[in-house]
PDB file of C-alpha atoms in Angstrom:
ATOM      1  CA  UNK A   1      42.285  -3.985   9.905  1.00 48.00           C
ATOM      2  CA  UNK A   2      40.400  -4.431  13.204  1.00 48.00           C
ATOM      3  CA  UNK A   3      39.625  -1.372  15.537  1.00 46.00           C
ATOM      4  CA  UNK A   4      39.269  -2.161  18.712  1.00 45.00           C
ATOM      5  CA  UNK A   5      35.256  -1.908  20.329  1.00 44.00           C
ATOM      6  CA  UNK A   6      35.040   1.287  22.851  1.00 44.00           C
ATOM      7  CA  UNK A   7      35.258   0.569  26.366  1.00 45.00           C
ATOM      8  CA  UNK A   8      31.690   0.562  28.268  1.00 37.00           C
ATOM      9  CA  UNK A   9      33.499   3.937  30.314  1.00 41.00           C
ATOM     10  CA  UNK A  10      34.329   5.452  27.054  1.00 38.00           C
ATOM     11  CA  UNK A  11      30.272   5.037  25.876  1.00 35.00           C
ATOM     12  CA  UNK A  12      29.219   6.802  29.403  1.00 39.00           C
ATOM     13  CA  UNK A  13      31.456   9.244  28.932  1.00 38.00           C
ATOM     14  CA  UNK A  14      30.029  10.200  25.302  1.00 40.00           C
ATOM     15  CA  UNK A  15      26.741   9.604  26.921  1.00 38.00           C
ATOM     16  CA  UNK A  16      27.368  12.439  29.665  1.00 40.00           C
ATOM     17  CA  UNK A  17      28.982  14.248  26.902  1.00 36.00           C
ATOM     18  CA  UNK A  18      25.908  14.168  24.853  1.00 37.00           C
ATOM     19  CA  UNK A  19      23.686  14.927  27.805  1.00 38.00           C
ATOM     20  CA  UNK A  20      25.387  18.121  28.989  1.00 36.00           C
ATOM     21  CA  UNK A  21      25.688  19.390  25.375  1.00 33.00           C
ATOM     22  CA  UNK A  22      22.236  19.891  25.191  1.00 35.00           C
ATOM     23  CA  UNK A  23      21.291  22.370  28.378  1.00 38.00           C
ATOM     24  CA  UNK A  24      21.315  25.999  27.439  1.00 78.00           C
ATOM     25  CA  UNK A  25      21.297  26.823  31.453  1.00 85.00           C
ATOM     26  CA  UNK A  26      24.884  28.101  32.573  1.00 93.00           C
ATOM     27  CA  UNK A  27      26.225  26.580  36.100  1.00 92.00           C
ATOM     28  CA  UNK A  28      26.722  30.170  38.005  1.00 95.00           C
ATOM     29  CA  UNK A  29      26.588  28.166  41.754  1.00 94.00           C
ATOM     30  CA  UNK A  30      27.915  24.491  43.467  1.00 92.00           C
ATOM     31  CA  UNK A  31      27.303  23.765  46.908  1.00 93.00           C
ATOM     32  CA  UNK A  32      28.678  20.150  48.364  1.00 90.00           C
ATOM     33  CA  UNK A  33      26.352  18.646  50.622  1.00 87.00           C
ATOM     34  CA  UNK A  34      27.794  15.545  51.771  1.00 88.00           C
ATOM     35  CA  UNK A  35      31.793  14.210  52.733  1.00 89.00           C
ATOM     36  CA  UNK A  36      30.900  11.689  49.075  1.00 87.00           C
ATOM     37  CA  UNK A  37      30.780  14.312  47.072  1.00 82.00           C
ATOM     38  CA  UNK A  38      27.061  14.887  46.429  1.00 84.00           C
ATOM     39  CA  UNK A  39      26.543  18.718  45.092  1.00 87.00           C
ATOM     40  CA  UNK A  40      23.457  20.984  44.861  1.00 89.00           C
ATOM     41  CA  UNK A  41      24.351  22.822  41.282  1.00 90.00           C
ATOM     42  CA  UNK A  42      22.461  25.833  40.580  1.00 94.00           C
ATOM     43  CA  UNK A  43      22.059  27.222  37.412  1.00 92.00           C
ATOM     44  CA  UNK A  44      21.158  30.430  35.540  1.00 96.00           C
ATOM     45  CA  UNK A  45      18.595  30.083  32.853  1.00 94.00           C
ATOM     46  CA  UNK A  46      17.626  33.062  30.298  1.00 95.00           C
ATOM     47  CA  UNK A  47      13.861  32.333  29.065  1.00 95.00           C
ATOM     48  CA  UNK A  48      14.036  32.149  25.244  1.00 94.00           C
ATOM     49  CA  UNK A  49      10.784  33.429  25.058  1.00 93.00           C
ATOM     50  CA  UNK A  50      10.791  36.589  27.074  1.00 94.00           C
ATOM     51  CA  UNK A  51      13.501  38.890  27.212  1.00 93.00           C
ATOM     52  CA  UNK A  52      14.183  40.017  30.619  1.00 93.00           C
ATOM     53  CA  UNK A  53      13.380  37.255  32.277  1.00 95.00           C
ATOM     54  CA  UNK A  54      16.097  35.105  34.245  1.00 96.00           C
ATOM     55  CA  UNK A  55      15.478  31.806  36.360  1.00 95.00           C
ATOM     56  CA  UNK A  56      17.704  30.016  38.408  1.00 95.00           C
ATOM     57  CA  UNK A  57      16.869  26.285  38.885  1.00 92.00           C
ATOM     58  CA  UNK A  58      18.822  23.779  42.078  1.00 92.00           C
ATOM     59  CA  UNK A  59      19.001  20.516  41.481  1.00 87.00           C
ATOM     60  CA  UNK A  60      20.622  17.156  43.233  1.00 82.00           C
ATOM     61  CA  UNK A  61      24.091  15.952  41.514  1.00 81.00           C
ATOM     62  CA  UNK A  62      24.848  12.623  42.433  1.00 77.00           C
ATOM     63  CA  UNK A  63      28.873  11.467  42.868  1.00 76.00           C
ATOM     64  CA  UNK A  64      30.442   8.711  41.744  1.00 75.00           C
ATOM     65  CA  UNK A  65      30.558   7.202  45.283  1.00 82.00           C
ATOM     66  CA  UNK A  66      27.084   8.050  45.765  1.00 75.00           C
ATOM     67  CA  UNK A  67      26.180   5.915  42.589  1.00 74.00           C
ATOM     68  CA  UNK A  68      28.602   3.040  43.349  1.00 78.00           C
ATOM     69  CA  UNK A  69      26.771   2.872  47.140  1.00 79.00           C
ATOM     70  CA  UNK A  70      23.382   2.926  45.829  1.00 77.00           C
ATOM     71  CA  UNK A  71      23.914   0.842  42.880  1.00 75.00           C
ATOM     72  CA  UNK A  72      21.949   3.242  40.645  1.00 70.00           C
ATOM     73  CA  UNK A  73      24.138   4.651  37.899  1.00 70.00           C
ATOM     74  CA  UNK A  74      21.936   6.128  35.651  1.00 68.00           C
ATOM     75  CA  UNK A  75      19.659   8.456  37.534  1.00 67.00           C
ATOM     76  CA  UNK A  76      19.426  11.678  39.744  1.00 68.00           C
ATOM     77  CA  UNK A  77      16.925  12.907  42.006  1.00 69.00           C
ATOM     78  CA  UNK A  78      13.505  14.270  40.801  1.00 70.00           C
ATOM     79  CA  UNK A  79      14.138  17.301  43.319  1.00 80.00           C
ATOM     80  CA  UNK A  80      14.437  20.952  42.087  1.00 86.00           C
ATOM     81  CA  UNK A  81      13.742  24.314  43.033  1.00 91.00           C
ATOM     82  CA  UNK A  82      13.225  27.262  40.721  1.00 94.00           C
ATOM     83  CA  UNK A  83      12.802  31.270  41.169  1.00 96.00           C
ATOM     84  CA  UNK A  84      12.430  33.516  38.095  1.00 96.00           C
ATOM     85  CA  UNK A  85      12.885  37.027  37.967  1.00 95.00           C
ATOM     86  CA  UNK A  86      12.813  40.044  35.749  1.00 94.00           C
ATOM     87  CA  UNK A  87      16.948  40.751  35.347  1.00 94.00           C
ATOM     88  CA  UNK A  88      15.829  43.814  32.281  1.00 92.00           C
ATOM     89  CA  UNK A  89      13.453  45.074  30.169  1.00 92.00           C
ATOM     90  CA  UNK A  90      10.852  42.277  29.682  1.00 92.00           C
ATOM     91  CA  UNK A  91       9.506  41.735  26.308  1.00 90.00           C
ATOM     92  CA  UNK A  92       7.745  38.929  25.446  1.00 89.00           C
ATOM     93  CA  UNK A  93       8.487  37.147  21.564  1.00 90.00           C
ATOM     94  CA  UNK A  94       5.784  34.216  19.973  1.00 91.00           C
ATOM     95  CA  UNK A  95       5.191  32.264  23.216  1.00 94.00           C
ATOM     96  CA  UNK A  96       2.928  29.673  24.057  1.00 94.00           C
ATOM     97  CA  UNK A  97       0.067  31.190  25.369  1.00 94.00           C
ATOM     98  CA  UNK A  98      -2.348  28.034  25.843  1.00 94.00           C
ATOM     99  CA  UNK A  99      -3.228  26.345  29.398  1.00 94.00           C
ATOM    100  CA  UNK A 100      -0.575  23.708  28.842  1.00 94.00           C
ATOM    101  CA  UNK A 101       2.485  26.469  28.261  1.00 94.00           C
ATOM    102  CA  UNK A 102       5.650  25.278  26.510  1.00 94.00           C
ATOM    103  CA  UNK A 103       8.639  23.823  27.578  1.00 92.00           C
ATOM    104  CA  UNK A 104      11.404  26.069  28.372  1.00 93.00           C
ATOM    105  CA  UNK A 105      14.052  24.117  29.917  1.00 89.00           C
ATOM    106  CA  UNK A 106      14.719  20.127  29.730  1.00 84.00           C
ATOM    107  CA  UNK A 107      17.905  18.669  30.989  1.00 80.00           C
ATOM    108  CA  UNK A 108      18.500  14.141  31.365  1.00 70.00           C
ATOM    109  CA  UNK A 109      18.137  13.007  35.048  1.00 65.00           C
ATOM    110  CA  UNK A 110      18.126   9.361  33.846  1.00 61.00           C
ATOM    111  CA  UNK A 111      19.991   7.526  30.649  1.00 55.00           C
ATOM    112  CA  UNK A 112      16.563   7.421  29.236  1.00 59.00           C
ATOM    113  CA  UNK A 113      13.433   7.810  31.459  1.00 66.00           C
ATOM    114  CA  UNK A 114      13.434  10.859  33.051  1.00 70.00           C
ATOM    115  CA  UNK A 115      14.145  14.563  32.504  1.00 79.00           C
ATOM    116  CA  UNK A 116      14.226  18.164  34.337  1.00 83.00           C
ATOM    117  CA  UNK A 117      11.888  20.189  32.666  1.00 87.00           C
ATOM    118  CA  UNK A 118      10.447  23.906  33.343  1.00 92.00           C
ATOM    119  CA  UNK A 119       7.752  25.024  31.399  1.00 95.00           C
ATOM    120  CA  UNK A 120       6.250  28.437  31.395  1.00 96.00           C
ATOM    121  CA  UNK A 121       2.908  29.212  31.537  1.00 97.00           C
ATOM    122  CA  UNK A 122       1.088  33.188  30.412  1.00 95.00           C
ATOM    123  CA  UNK A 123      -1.594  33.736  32.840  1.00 95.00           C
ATOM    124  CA  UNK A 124      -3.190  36.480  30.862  1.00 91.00           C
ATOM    125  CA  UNK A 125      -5.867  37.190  33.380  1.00 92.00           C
ATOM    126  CA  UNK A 126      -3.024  38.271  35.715  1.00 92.00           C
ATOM    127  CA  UNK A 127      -0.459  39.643  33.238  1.00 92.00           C
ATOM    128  CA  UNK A 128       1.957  36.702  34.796  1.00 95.00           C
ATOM    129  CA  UNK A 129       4.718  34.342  33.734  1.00 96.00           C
ATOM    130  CA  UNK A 130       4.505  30.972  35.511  1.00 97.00           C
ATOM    131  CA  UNK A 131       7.751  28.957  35.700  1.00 97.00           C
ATOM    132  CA  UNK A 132       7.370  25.105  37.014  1.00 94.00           C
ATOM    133  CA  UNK A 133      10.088  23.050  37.347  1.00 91.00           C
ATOM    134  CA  UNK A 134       8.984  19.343  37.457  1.00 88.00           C
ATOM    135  CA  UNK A 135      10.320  16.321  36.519  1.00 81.00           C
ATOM    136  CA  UNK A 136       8.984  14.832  33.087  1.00 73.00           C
ATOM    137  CA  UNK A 137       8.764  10.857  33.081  1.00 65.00           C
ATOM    138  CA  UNK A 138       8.128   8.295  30.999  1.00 57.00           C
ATOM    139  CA  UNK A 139       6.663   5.707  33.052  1.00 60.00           C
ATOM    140  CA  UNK A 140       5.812   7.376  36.033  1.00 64.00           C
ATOM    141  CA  UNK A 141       4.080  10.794  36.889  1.00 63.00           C
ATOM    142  CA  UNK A 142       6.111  12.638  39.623  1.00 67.00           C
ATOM    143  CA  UNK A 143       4.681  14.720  42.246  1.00 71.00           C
ATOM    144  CA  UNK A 144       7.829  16.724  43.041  1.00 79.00           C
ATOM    145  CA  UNK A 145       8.064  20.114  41.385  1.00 87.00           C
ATOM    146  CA  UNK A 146       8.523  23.836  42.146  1.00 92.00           C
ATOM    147  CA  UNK A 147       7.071  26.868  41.314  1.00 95.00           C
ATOM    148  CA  UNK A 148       7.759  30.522  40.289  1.00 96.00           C
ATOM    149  CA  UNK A 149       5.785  33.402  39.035  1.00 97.00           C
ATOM    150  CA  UNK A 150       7.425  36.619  37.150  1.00 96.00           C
ATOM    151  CA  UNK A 151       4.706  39.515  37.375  1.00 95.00           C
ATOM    152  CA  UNK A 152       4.748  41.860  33.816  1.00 92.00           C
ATOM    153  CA  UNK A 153       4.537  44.794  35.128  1.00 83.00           C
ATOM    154  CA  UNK A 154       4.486  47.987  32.305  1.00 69.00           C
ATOM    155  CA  UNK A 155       5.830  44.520  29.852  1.00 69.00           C
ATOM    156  CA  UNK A 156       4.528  44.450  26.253  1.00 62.00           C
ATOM    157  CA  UNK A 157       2.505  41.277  26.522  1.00 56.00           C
ATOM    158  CA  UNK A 158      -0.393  42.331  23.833  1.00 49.00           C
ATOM    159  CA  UNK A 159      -2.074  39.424  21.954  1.00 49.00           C
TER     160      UNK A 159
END
């Protein structure tokens, strides 16, 4: 018996699917920007790391229109902004303390070049939490990033 080949729609879809399934941010805000359909989505982003800690990170959503008139299907804007706050008690768990930090946060902007990342960084000299939301590329370094800071105030943060 033959079974018919999915549809090149039906493999985007699945794609998207795929993509979405993987962000552990929830969408808490939408704000249209354009009469195409573009949309700022903001959304809310526990740190897995430290409890107590909430960021919320904008982003560019391109439409369908959008896509179709710029002939790029595949790819969003490297744009994002981020602010973190303390939304409890803050405890920190086992994170990253090194200069590099760890990677919090990474979401597709691309099919398979580029991501949305925020990675936190302990500034132990200054009993702070950095959050930087960047864009993380494969082929190409991006400038375009945004930055956060989460002071731990009276927080358990011993070594």
């Amino acid at each position: 018996m033959h079974r018919p080949s999915p549809t090149l729609p039906a493999l985007f879809m699945g794609l998207a699917l795929a993509m979405t399934a993987a962000a552990r941010a929830e969408e808490v805000g939408k704000v249209g920007v354009d009469w195409i359909g573009n949309d700022i989505l903001i959304e809310a982003l526990p740190d897995p790391g430290v409890q107590g800690v909430t960021c919320h990170l904008a982003y560019f959503d391109r439409s369908t229109i959008d896509r179709l008139v710029q002939g790029n299907w595949f790819e969003d804007p490297s744009n994002s902004s981020i602010a973190c706050r303390q939304t409890g008690p803050v405890t920190l768990g086992d994170i990253d303390r090194s200069p590099e930090g760890e990677e919090i946060f990474s979401q597709r902007q691309s099919l398979l070049l580029k991501s949305l990342s925020v990675t936190r960084i302990y500034d132990a000299k200054n009993d702070t939490l950095i959050y930087i939301a960047h864009a993380r590329e494969v082929t190409e370094g991006s400038a375009k990033m945004s930055i956060s800071t989460v002071p731990l105030w009276n927080a358990k943060a011993a070594e």
